[in-house]
């Protein structure tokens, strides 16, 4: 599968392989057709020509990672709040339609010149519905992967996406990734060094996960202010709620929308598709 962006509405060419259309491409097409929202990238058209399938997306100026990197200094907190609110709003919409993104990261969030943020790249997205079926744990880019996936859980739901909100928020504030692990165990240890090594009281069932090791070092929890010193207490509260170890205790995207940290955000901005 090859991706060819053009400087207009974005045009993605999918090479049809000998076995047929890649399952990830078919999944993304079917999901995107159902996800029409101001904070989700728009699929304009699907065209098949000479054994190739073209997905025509709306054009956005750059992704969030490039946007952060090109800023000469810290992002204004008002921008961080606006982008975070648009992220959770788009995510809440996806979850309300029964879709997990499963690969949230700054590179998969697109930004326009007028300050609109949209979720993109649904290649790993998965519909969820009861009963919860075992799913692959090889999802979510390592730096934004939640601890339950790192420790081998195969049954999970929208809290997988909710975890990524926290690291993305910190990255917007500091311009540095929060947990830049170079392998899965390094990622686990980076999380433990900040949030403390979890136990059954904090996270029931964690010691039964297939990759749990009773020999894990025992680190104490640090203050989140050590990694996001410019966030106020309300912002730190939101950050803490997104990064609960126990997925059942983690705030939902819809819950984030009602958090008081967003009280000053213009929630009517960018309300048209």
PDB file of C-alpha atoms in Angstrom:
ATOM      1  CA  UNK A   1       0.000   0.000   0.000  1.00  0.00           C
ATOM      2  CA  UNK A   2       1.550   3.324  -1.079  1.00  0.00           C
ATOM      3  CA  UNK A   3       0.643   6.815   0.063  1.00  0.00           C
ATOM      4  CA  UNK A   4       1.019   9.760  -2.323  1.00  0.00           C
ATOM      5  CA  UNK A   5      -0.053  13.170  -0.945  1.00  0.00           C
ATOM      6  CA  UNK A   6      -0.842  15.969  -3.406  1.00  0.00           C
ATOM      7  CA  UNK A   7      -0.968  19.719  -2.785  1.00  0.00           C
ATOM      8  CA  UNK A   8      -4.738  19.997  -3.135  1.00  0.00           C
ATOM      9  CA  UNK A   9      -7.326  17.859  -1.487  1.00  0.00           C
ATOM     10  CA  UNK A  10      -5.130  14.996  -0.309  1.00  0.00           C
ATOM     11  CA  UNK A  11      -5.170  12.055  -2.707  1.00  0.00           C
ATOM     12  CA  UNK A  12      -4.023   8.664  -1.432  1.00  0.00           C
ATOM     13  CA  UNK A  13      -3.322   5.900  -3.921  1.00  0.00           C
ATOM     14  CA  UNK A  14      -3.758   2.340  -2.729  1.00  0.00           C
ATOM     15  CA  UNK A  15      -2.066  -0.301  -4.837  1.00  0.00           C
ATOM     16  CA  UNK A  16      -4.285  -3.365  -5.156  1.00  0.00           C
ATOM     17  CA  UNK A  17      -2.108  -6.354  -4.305  1.00  0.00           C
ATOM     18  CA  UNK A  18      -2.339  -9.847  -5.785  1.00  0.00           C
ATOM     19  CA  UNK A  19      -4.465 -10.956  -2.842  1.00  0.00           C
ATOM     20  CA  UNK A  20      -6.829  -8.022  -3.376  1.00  0.00           C
ATOM     21  CA  UNK A  21      -7.411  -4.813  -1.456  1.00  0.00           C
ATOM     22  CA  UNK A  22      -5.497  -4.619   1.873  1.00  0.00           C
ATOM     23  CA  UNK A  23      -7.858  -5.206   4.790  1.00  0.00           C
ATOM     24  CA  UNK A  24      -6.571  -2.076   6.539  1.00  0.00           C
ATOM     25  CA  UNK A  25      -7.551   0.024   3.523  1.00  0.00           C
ATOM     26  CA  UNK A  26     -11.047  -1.439   3.354  1.00  0.00           C
ATOM     27  CA  UNK A  27     -11.443  -0.917   7.095  1.00  0.00           C
ATOM     28  CA  UNK A  28     -10.357   2.707   6.891  1.00  0.00           C
ATOM     29  CA  UNK A  29     -12.677   3.429   3.968  1.00  0.00           C
ATOM     30  CA  UNK A  30     -15.720   1.916   5.665  1.00  0.00           C
ATOM     31  CA  UNK A  31     -15.000   3.730   8.933  1.00  0.00           C
ATOM     32  CA  UNK A  32     -14.310   7.112   7.373  1.00  0.00           C
ATOM     33  CA  UNK A  33     -17.551   7.000   5.418  1.00  0.00           C
ATOM     34  CA  UNK A  34     -19.399   6.841   8.729  1.00  0.00           C
ATOM     35  CA  UNK A  35     -17.371   9.542  10.521  1.00  0.00           C
ATOM     36  CA  UNK A  36     -18.528  12.978   9.415  1.00  0.00           C
ATOM     37  CA  UNK A  37     -17.504  15.520  12.036  1.00  0.00           C
ATOM     38  CA  UNK A  38     -15.676  18.886  12.169  1.00  0.00           C
ATOM     39  CA  UNK A  39     -12.782  17.260  14.047  1.00  0.00           C
ATOM     40  CA  UNK A  40     -12.367  14.164  11.864  1.00  0.00           C
ATOM     41  CA  UNK A  41     -10.605  14.371   8.491  1.00  0.00           C
ATOM     42  CA  UNK A  42     -13.132  14.277   5.672  1.00  0.00           C
ATOM     43  CA  UNK A  43     -13.123  11.571   3.012  1.00  0.00           C
ATOM     44  CA  UNK A  44     -14.239  13.462  -0.118  1.00  0.00           C
ATOM     45  CA  UNK A  45     -14.441  10.634  -2.607  1.00  0.00           C
ATOM     46  CA  UNK A  46     -13.312   7.113  -3.509  1.00  0.00           C
ATOM     47  CA  UNK A  47     -12.269   6.491  -7.117  1.00  0.00           C
ATOM     48  CA  UNK A  48     -11.071   3.260  -8.747  1.00  0.00           C
ATOM     49  CA  UNK A  49      -8.927   3.553 -11.877  1.00  0.00           C
ATOM     50  CA  UNK A  50      -6.809   0.914 -13.645  1.00  0.00           C
ATOM     51  CA  UNK A  51      -6.461  -1.403 -10.688  1.00  0.00           C
ATOM     52  CA  UNK A  52      -5.805   1.403  -8.217  1.00  0.00           C
ATOM     53  CA  UNK A  53      -8.064   2.880  -5.598  1.00  0.00           C
ATOM     54  CA  UNK A  54      -7.786   6.581  -4.840  1.00  0.00           C
ATOM     55  CA  UNK A  55      -9.015   8.066  -1.558  1.00  0.00           C
ATOM     56  CA  UNK A  56      -9.589  11.813  -1.850  1.00  0.00           C
ATOM     57  CA  UNK A  57      -9.291  13.557   1.505  1.00  0.00           C
ATOM     58  CA  UNK A  58      -9.713  17.184   2.395  1.00  0.00           C
ATOM     59  CA  UNK A  59      -6.366  19.006   2.538  1.00  0.00           C
ATOM     60  CA  UNK A  60      -5.007  20.254   5.867  1.00  0.00           C
ATOM     61  CA  UNK A  61      -1.863  22.335   6.228  1.00  0.00           C
ATOM     62  CA  UNK A  62       0.266  20.071   8.443  1.00  0.00           C
ATOM     63  CA  UNK A  63       0.159  17.572  11.268  1.00  0.00           C
ATOM     64  CA  UNK A  64       0.355  18.534  14.927  1.00  0.00           C
ATOM     65  CA  UNK A  65       3.936  17.281  15.284  1.00  0.00           C
ATOM     66  CA  UNK A  66       5.161  19.582  12.510  1.00  0.00           C
ATOM     67  CA  UNK A  67       3.050  22.418  13.885  1.00  0.00           C
ATOM     68  CA  UNK A  68       4.658  22.075  17.322  1.00  0.00           C
ATOM     69  CA  UNK A  69       8.179  21.810  15.893  1.00  0.00           C
ATOM     70  CA  UNK A  70       7.911  24.917  13.739  1.00  0.00           C
ATOM     71  CA  UNK A  71       6.786  27.179  16.584  1.00  0.00           C
ATOM     72  CA  UNK A  72       9.702  29.367  17.747  1.00  0.00           C
ATOM     73  CA  UNK A  73       8.687  29.080  21.402  1.00  0.00           C
ATOM     74  CA  UNK A  74       6.094  27.367  23.611  1.00  0.00           C
ATOM     75  CA  UNK A  75       2.580  27.078  22.249  1.00  0.00           C
ATOM     76  CA  UNK A  76       0.222  29.597  23.873  1.00  0.00           C
ATOM     77  CA  UNK A  77      -1.826  27.837  26.521  1.00  0.00           C
ATOM     78  CA  UNK A  78      -4.998  28.981  24.751  1.00  0.00           C
ATOM     79  CA  UNK A  79      -3.844  27.068  21.658  1.00  0.00           C
ATOM     80  CA  UNK A  80      -3.032  23.976  23.721  1.00  0.00           C
ATOM     81  CA  UNK A  81      -6.483  24.098  25.305  1.00  0.00           C
ATOM     82  CA  UNK A  82      -8.216  24.594  21.953  1.00  0.00           C
ATOM     83  CA  UNK A  83      -6.327  21.748  20.262  1.00  0.00           C
ATOM     84  CA  UNK A  84      -6.898  19.412  23.222  1.00  0.00           C
ATOM     85  CA  UNK A  85     -10.607  20.216  23.283  1.00  0.00           C
ATOM     86  CA  UNK A  86     -10.918  19.558  19.550  1.00  0.00           C
ATOM     87  CA  UNK A  87      -9.036  16.273  20.007  1.00  0.00           C
ATOM     88  CA  UNK A  88     -11.373  15.036  22.737  1.00  0.00           C
ATOM     89  CA  UNK A  89     -14.430  16.287  20.844  1.00  0.00           C
ATOM     90  CA  UNK A  90     -13.482  14.363  17.698  1.00  0.00           C
ATOM     91  CA  UNK A  91     -12.545  11.328  19.761  1.00  0.00           C
ATOM     92  CA  UNK A  92     -15.819  11.421  21.701  1.00  0.00           C
ATOM     93  CA  UNK A  93     -17.676  11.449  18.397  1.00  0.00           C
ATOM     94  CA  UNK A  94     -15.748   8.405  17.140  1.00  0.00           C
ATOM     95  CA  UNK A  95     -16.407   6.539  20.381  1.00  0.00           C
ATOM     96  CA  UNK A  96     -20.112   7.430  20.213  1.00  0.00           C
ATOM     97  CA  UNK A  97     -20.154   5.750  16.790  1.00  0.00           C
ATOM     98  CA  UNK A  98     -18.468   2.643  18.176  1.00  0.00           C
ATOM     99  CA  UNK A  99     -15.013   3.304  16.719  1.00  0.00           C
ATOM    100  CA  UNK A 100     -11.663   3.280  18.519  1.00  0.00           C
ATOM    101  CA  UNK A 101      -8.813   5.069  16.746  1.00  0.00           C
ATOM    102  CA  UNK A 102      -6.013   2.988  18.375  1.00  0.00           C
ATOM    103  CA  UNK A 103      -3.127   5.048  16.950  1.00  0.00           C
ATOM    104  CA  UNK A 104      -3.454   8.545  18.361  1.00  0.00           C
ATOM    105  CA  UNK A 105      -0.242  10.580  18.154  1.00  0.00           C
ATOM    106  CA  UNK A 106       0.670  14.108  17.005  1.00  0.00           C
ATOM    107  CA  UNK A 107       1.528  12.831  13.504  1.00  0.00           C
ATOM    108  CA  UNK A 108      -2.053  11.564  13.115  1.00  0.00           C
ATOM    109  CA  UNK A 109      -3.668  14.852  14.134  1.00  0.00           C
ATOM    110  CA  UNK A 110      -3.934  17.350  11.286  1.00  0.00           C
ATOM    111  CA  UNK A 111      -4.031  21.115  11.804  1.00  0.00           C
ATOM    112  CA  UNK A 112      -5.273  23.934   9.570  1.00  0.00           C
ATOM    113  CA  UNK A 113      -3.875  27.443   9.363  1.00  0.00           C
ATOM    114  CA  UNK A 114      -6.948  28.810  11.129  1.00  0.00           C
ATOM    115  CA  UNK A 115      -6.544  26.548  14.147  1.00  0.00           C
ATOM    116  CA  UNK A 116      -8.749  23.553  13.427  1.00  0.00           C
ATOM    117  CA  UNK A 117      -7.551  20.115  14.519  1.00  0.00           C
ATOM    118  CA  UNK A 118      -8.779  16.865  12.976  1.00  0.00           C
ATOM    119  CA  UNK A 119      -8.198  13.191  13.693  1.00  0.00           C
ATOM    120  CA  UNK A 120      -6.703  11.326  10.736  1.00  0.00           C
ATOM    121  CA  UNK A 121      -5.209   7.962   9.725  1.00  0.00           C
ATOM    122  CA  UNK A 122      -7.764   5.394  10.818  1.00  0.00           C
ATOM    123  CA  UNK A 123      -5.764   2.477   9.436  1.00  0.00           C
ATOM    124  CA  UNK A 124      -5.634   0.791  12.862  1.00  0.00           C
ATOM    125  CA  UNK A 125      -9.147   1.787  13.892  1.00  0.00           C
ATOM    126  CA  UNK A 126     -11.459  -0.922  15.134  1.00  0.00           C
ATOM    127  CA  UNK A 127     -15.177  -1.043  15.820  1.00  0.00           C
ATOM    128  CA  UNK A 128     -16.042  -2.167  19.320  1.00  0.00           C
ATOM    129  CA  UNK A 129     -19.234  -3.722  20.619  1.00  0.00           C
ATOM    130  CA  UNK A 130     -20.086  -6.203  23.350  1.00  0.00           C
ATOM    131  CA  UNK A 131     -19.058  -8.874  23.929  1.00  0.00           C
ATOM    132  CA  UNK A 132     -15.485  -7.570  23.936  1.00  0.00           C
ATOM    133  CA  UNK A 133     -13.366  -9.844  21.793  1.00  0.00           C
ATOM    134  CA  UNK A 134      -9.616 -10.423  22.064  1.00  0.00           C
ATOM    135  CA  UNK A 135      -7.754  -7.843  19.981  1.00  0.00           C
ATOM    136  CA  UNK A 136      -4.131  -7.556  18.947  1.00  0.00           C
ATOM    137  CA  UNK A 137      -1.931  -5.630  21.385  1.00  0.00           C
ATOM    138  CA  UNK A 138       0.325  -4.495  18.523  1.00  0.00           C
ATOM    139  CA  UNK A 139      -1.493  -1.169  18.234  1.00  0.00           C
ATOM    140  CA  UNK A 140      -0.772   2.424  19.174  1.00  0.00           C
ATOM    141  CA  UNK A 141       2.635   3.938  18.480  1.00  0.00           C
ATOM    142  CA  UNK A 142       4.934   3.022  21.356  1.00  0.00           C
ATOM    143  CA  UNK A 143       5.261   6.485  22.962  1.00  0.00           C
ATOM    144  CA  UNK A 144       1.479   6.864  23.258  1.00  0.00           C
ATOM    145  CA  UNK A 145       0.667   3.250  24.125  1.00  0.00           C
ATOM    146  CA  UNK A 146      -1.252   2.710  27.398  1.00  0.00           C
ATOM    147  CA  UNK A 147       0.138   0.445  30.120  1.00  0.00           C
ATOM    148  CA  UNK A 148      -2.533  -2.237  29.700  1.00  0.00           C
ATOM    149  CA  UNK A 149      -1.443  -2.772  26.078  1.00  0.00           C
ATOM    150  CA  UNK A 150       2.244  -2.675  26.986  1.00  0.00           C
ATOM    151  CA  UNK A 151       1.598  -5.374  29.590  1.00  0.00           C
ATOM    152  CA  UNK A 152      -0.184  -7.639  27.126  1.00  0.00           C
ATOM    153  CA  UNK A 153      -3.912  -7.002  27.508  1.00  0.00           C
ATOM    154  CA  UNK A 154      -5.919  -8.248  24.531  1.00  0.00           C
ATOM    155  CA  UNK A 155      -9.328  -7.064  25.731  1.00  0.00           C
ATOM    156  CA  UNK A 156      -9.643  -3.321  25.772  1.00  0.00           C
ATOM    157  CA  UNK A 157     -11.915  -0.496  24.705  1.00  0.00           C
ATOM    158  CA  UNK A 158     -11.951   3.321  24.288  1.00  0.00           C
ATOM    159  CA  UNK A 159      -9.710   3.951  27.356  1.00  0.00           C
ATOM    160  CA  UNK A 160      -6.839   2.959  25.005  1.00  0.00           C
ATOM    161  CA  UNK A 161      -7.474   6.216  23.130  1.00  0.00           C
ATOM    162  CA  UNK A 162      -8.119   8.228  26.292  1.00  0.00           C
ATOM    163  CA  UNK A 163      -4.615   7.445  27.608  1.00  0.00           C
ATOM    164  CA  UNK A 164      -2.999   9.076  24.560  1.00  0.00           C
ATOM    165  CA  UNK A 165      -4.679  12.410  25.367  1.00  0.00           C
ATOM    166  CA  UNK A 166      -2.300  12.907  28.306  1.00  0.00           C
ATOM    167  CA  UNK A 167       1.032  12.392  26.510  1.00  0.00           C
ATOM    168  CA  UNK A 168      -0.188  14.486  23.562  1.00  0.00           C
ATOM    169  CA  UNK A 169      -1.222  17.295  25.919  1.00  0.00           C
ATOM    170  CA  UNK A 170       2.183  17.278  27.641  1.00  0.00           C
ATOM    171  CA  UNK A 171       3.953  17.275  24.283  1.00  0.00           C
ATOM    172  CA  UNK A 172       2.049  20.386  23.233  1.00  0.00           C
ATOM    173  CA  UNK A 173       3.030  22.117  26.482  1.00  0.00           C
ATOM    174  CA  UNK A 174       6.709  21.120  26.572  1.00  0.00           C
ATOM    175  CA  UNK A 175       7.439  20.417  22.869  1.00  0.00           C
ATOM    176  CA  UNK A 176       8.951  17.091  23.954  1.00  0.00           C
ATOM    177  CA  UNK A 177       7.420  13.594  24.029  1.00  0.00           C
ATOM    178  CA  UNK A 178       6.441  12.494  27.524  1.00  0.00           C
ATOM    179  CA  UNK A 179       7.403   8.806  27.312  1.00  0.00           C
ATOM    180  CA  UNK A 180       9.938   8.390  24.457  1.00  0.00           C
ATOM    181  CA  UNK A 181      10.713   4.718  25.064  1.00  0.00           C
ATOM    182  CA  UNK A 182      13.004   2.880  22.653  1.00  0.00           C
ATOM    183  CA  UNK A 183      11.383  -0.524  23.295  1.00  0.00           C
ATOM    184  CA  UNK A 184       8.363  -1.866  25.169  1.00  0.00           C
ATOM    185  CA  UNK A 185      10.111  -2.471  28.498  1.00  0.00           C
ATOM    186  CA  UNK A 186      11.781   0.955  28.338  1.00  0.00           C
ATOM    187  CA  UNK A 187       8.349   2.473  27.690  1.00  0.00           C
ATOM    188  CA  UNK A 188       6.900   0.627  30.695  1.00  0.00           C
ATOM    189  CA  UNK A 189       9.734   1.824  32.915  1.00  0.00           C
ATOM    190  CA  UNK A 190       9.380   5.439  31.779  1.00  0.00           C
ATOM    191  CA  UNK A 191       5.704   5.333  32.733  1.00  0.00           C
ATOM    192  CA  UNK A 192       6.445   3.661  36.076  1.00  0.00           C
ATOM    193  CA  UNK A 193       9.150   6.214  36.920  1.00  0.00           C
ATOM    194  CA  UNK A 194       6.598   9.014  36.629  1.00  0.00           C
ATOM    195  CA  UNK A 195       3.367   7.423  37.849  1.00  0.00           C
ATOM    196  CA  UNK A 196       4.906   4.906  40.252  1.00  0.00           C
ATOM    197  CA  UNK A 197       4.944   1.143  39.865  1.00  0.00           C
ATOM    198  CA  UNK A 198       1.300   0.047  39.972  1.00  0.00           C
ATOM    199  CA  UNK A 199      -0.188  -2.498  42.349  1.00  0.00           C
ATOM    200  CA  UNK A 200      -3.462  -4.358  42.728  1.00  0.00           C
ATOM    201  CA  UNK A 201      -4.945  -1.637  44.929  1.00  0.00           C
ATOM    202  CA  UNK A 202      -4.415   1.046  42.265  1.00  0.00           C
ATOM    203  CA  UNK A 203      -5.131  -1.183  39.316  1.00  0.00           C
ATOM    204  CA  UNK A 204      -7.072  -4.380  40.041  1.00  0.00           C
ATOM    205  CA  UNK A 205      -5.923  -7.210  37.810  1.00  0.00           C
ATOM    206  CA  UNK A 206      -2.635  -5.667  36.713  1.00  0.00           C
ATOM    207  CA  UNK A 207      -0.523  -8.493  38.151  1.00  0.00           C
ATOM    208  CA  UNK A 208      -2.500 -11.027  36.087  1.00  0.00           C
ATOM    209  CA  UNK A 209      -1.603  -9.408  32.762  1.00  0.00           C
ATOM    210  CA  UNK A 210       0.527 -11.707  30.614  1.00  0.00           C
ATOM    211  CA  UNK A 211       3.596  -9.435  30.561  1.00  0.00           C
ATOM    212  CA  UNK A 212       3.485  -8.425  34.227  1.00  0.00           C
ATOM    213  CA  UNK A 213       6.710  -9.233  36.065  1.00  0.00           C
ATOM    214  CA  UNK A 214       6.738  -9.388  39.890  1.00  0.00           C
ATOM    215  CA  UNK A 215      10.399  -8.340  39.700  1.00  0.00           C
ATOM    216  CA  UNK A 216       9.514  -4.902  38.278  1.00  0.00           C
ATOM    217  CA  UNK A 217      11.446  -2.170  40.139  1.00  0.00           C
ATOM    218  CA  UNK A 218       9.316  -0.323  42.691  1.00  0.00           C
ATOM    219  CA  UNK A 219       9.291   3.374  41.817  1.00  0.00           C
ATOM    220  CA  UNK A 220       7.373   6.003  43.807  1.00  0.00           C
ATOM    221  CA  UNK A 221       4.891   8.294  42.077  1.00  0.00           C
ATOM    222  CA  UNK A 222       6.151  11.764  41.132  1.00  0.00           C
ATOM    223  CA  UNK A 223       4.136  14.951  40.807  1.00  0.00           C
ATOM    224  CA  UNK A 224       2.854  15.550  37.283  1.00  0.00           C
ATOM    225  CA  UNK A 225       4.075  19.111  37.681  1.00  0.00           C
ATOM    226  CA  UNK A 226       7.597  17.761  37.135  1.00  0.00           C
ATOM    227  CA  UNK A 227       6.706  17.020  33.506  1.00  0.00           C
ATOM    228  CA  UNK A 228       4.252  19.866  32.833  1.00  0.00           C
ATOM    229  CA  UNK A 229       5.362  22.796  35.016  1.00  0.00           C
ATOM    230  CA  UNK A 230       3.348  25.418  33.126  1.00  0.00           C
ATOM    231  CA  UNK A 231      -0.004  23.642  33.504  1.00  0.00           C
ATOM    232  CA  UNK A 232      -2.261  25.059  36.196  1.00  0.00           C
ATOM    233  CA  UNK A 233      -3.885  22.846  38.832  1.00  0.00           C
ATOM    234  CA  UNK A 234      -7.011  22.330  36.728  1.00  0.00           C
ATOM    235  CA  UNK A 235      -4.943  21.246  33.736  1.00  0.00           C
ATOM    236  CA  UNK A 236      -2.901  18.883  35.898  1.00  0.00           C
ATOM    237  CA  UNK A 237      -6.150  17.379  37.172  1.00  0.00           C
ATOM    238  CA  UNK A 238      -7.246  16.623  33.615  1.00  0.00           C
ATOM    239  CA  UNK A 239      -3.826  15.155  32.830  1.00  0.00           C
ATOM    240  CA  UNK A 240      -4.034  12.910  35.885  1.00  0.00           C
ATOM    241  CA  UNK A 241      -7.487  11.670  34.934  1.00  0.00           C
ATOM    242  CA  UNK A 242      -6.381  10.693  31.420  1.00  0.00           C
ATOM    243  CA  UNK A 243      -3.475   8.653  32.767  1.00  0.00           C
ATOM    244  CA  UNK A 244      -5.127   6.486  35.406  1.00  0.00           C
ATOM    245  CA  UNK A 245      -3.526   3.063  35.390  1.00  0.00           C
ATOM    246  CA  UNK A 246      -6.888   1.308  35.710  1.00  0.00           C
ATOM    247  CA  UNK A 247      -8.635   1.708  32.320  1.00  0.00           C
ATOM    248  CA  UNK A 248     -12.008   1.561  34.092  1.00  0.00           C
ATOM    249  CA  UNK A 249     -11.070   4.625  36.162  1.00  0.00           C
ATOM    250  CA  UNK A 250      -9.662   6.593  33.216  1.00  0.00           C
ATOM    251  CA  UNK A 251     -11.696   9.597  32.108  1.00  0.00           C
ATOM    252  CA  UNK A 252     -13.555   9.182  28.811  1.00  0.00           C
ATOM    253  CA  UNK A 253     -13.225  11.532  25.871  1.00  0.00           C
ATOM    254  CA  UNK A 254     -16.803  12.673  26.533  1.00  0.00           C
ATOM    255  CA  UNK A 255     -15.920  13.267  30.182  1.00  0.00           C
ATOM    256  CA  UNK A 256     -12.936  15.343  29.101  1.00  0.00           C
ATOM    257  CA  UNK A 257     -15.241  17.661  27.156  1.00  0.00           C
ATOM    258  CA  UNK A 258     -16.981  18.632  30.400  1.00  0.00           C
ATOM    259  CA  UNK A 259     -13.757  19.166  32.355  1.00  0.00           C
ATOM    260  CA  UNK A 260     -13.408  22.679  33.836  1.00  0.00           C
ATOM    261  CA  UNK A 261     -10.017  23.178  32.158  1.00  0.00           C
ATOM    262  CA  UNK A 262     -11.989  23.866  28.979  1.00  0.00           C
ATOM    263  CA  UNK A 263     -14.342  26.418  30.525  1.00  0.00           C
ATOM    264  CA  UNK A 264     -12.615  29.274  28.710  1.00  0.00           C
ATOM    265  CA  UNK A 265     -12.456  27.547  25.315  1.00  0.00           C
ATOM    266  CA  UNK A 266     -14.732  28.791  22.525  1.00  0.00           C
ATOM    267  CA  UNK A 267     -16.621  25.537  22.032  1.00  0.00           C
ATOM    268  CA  UNK A 268     -18.607  26.869  19.086  1.00  0.00           C
ATOM    269  CA  UNK A 269     -15.505  27.539  16.961  1.00  0.00           C
ATOM    270  CA  UNK A 270     -14.918  25.263  13.947  1.00  0.00           C
ATOM    271  CA  UNK A 271     -18.349  23.674  14.269  1.00  0.00           C
ATOM    272  CA  UNK A 272     -18.859  23.169  10.547  1.00  0.00           C
ATOM    273  CA  UNK A 273     -17.525  20.255   8.526  1.00  0.00           C
TER     274      UNK A 273
END
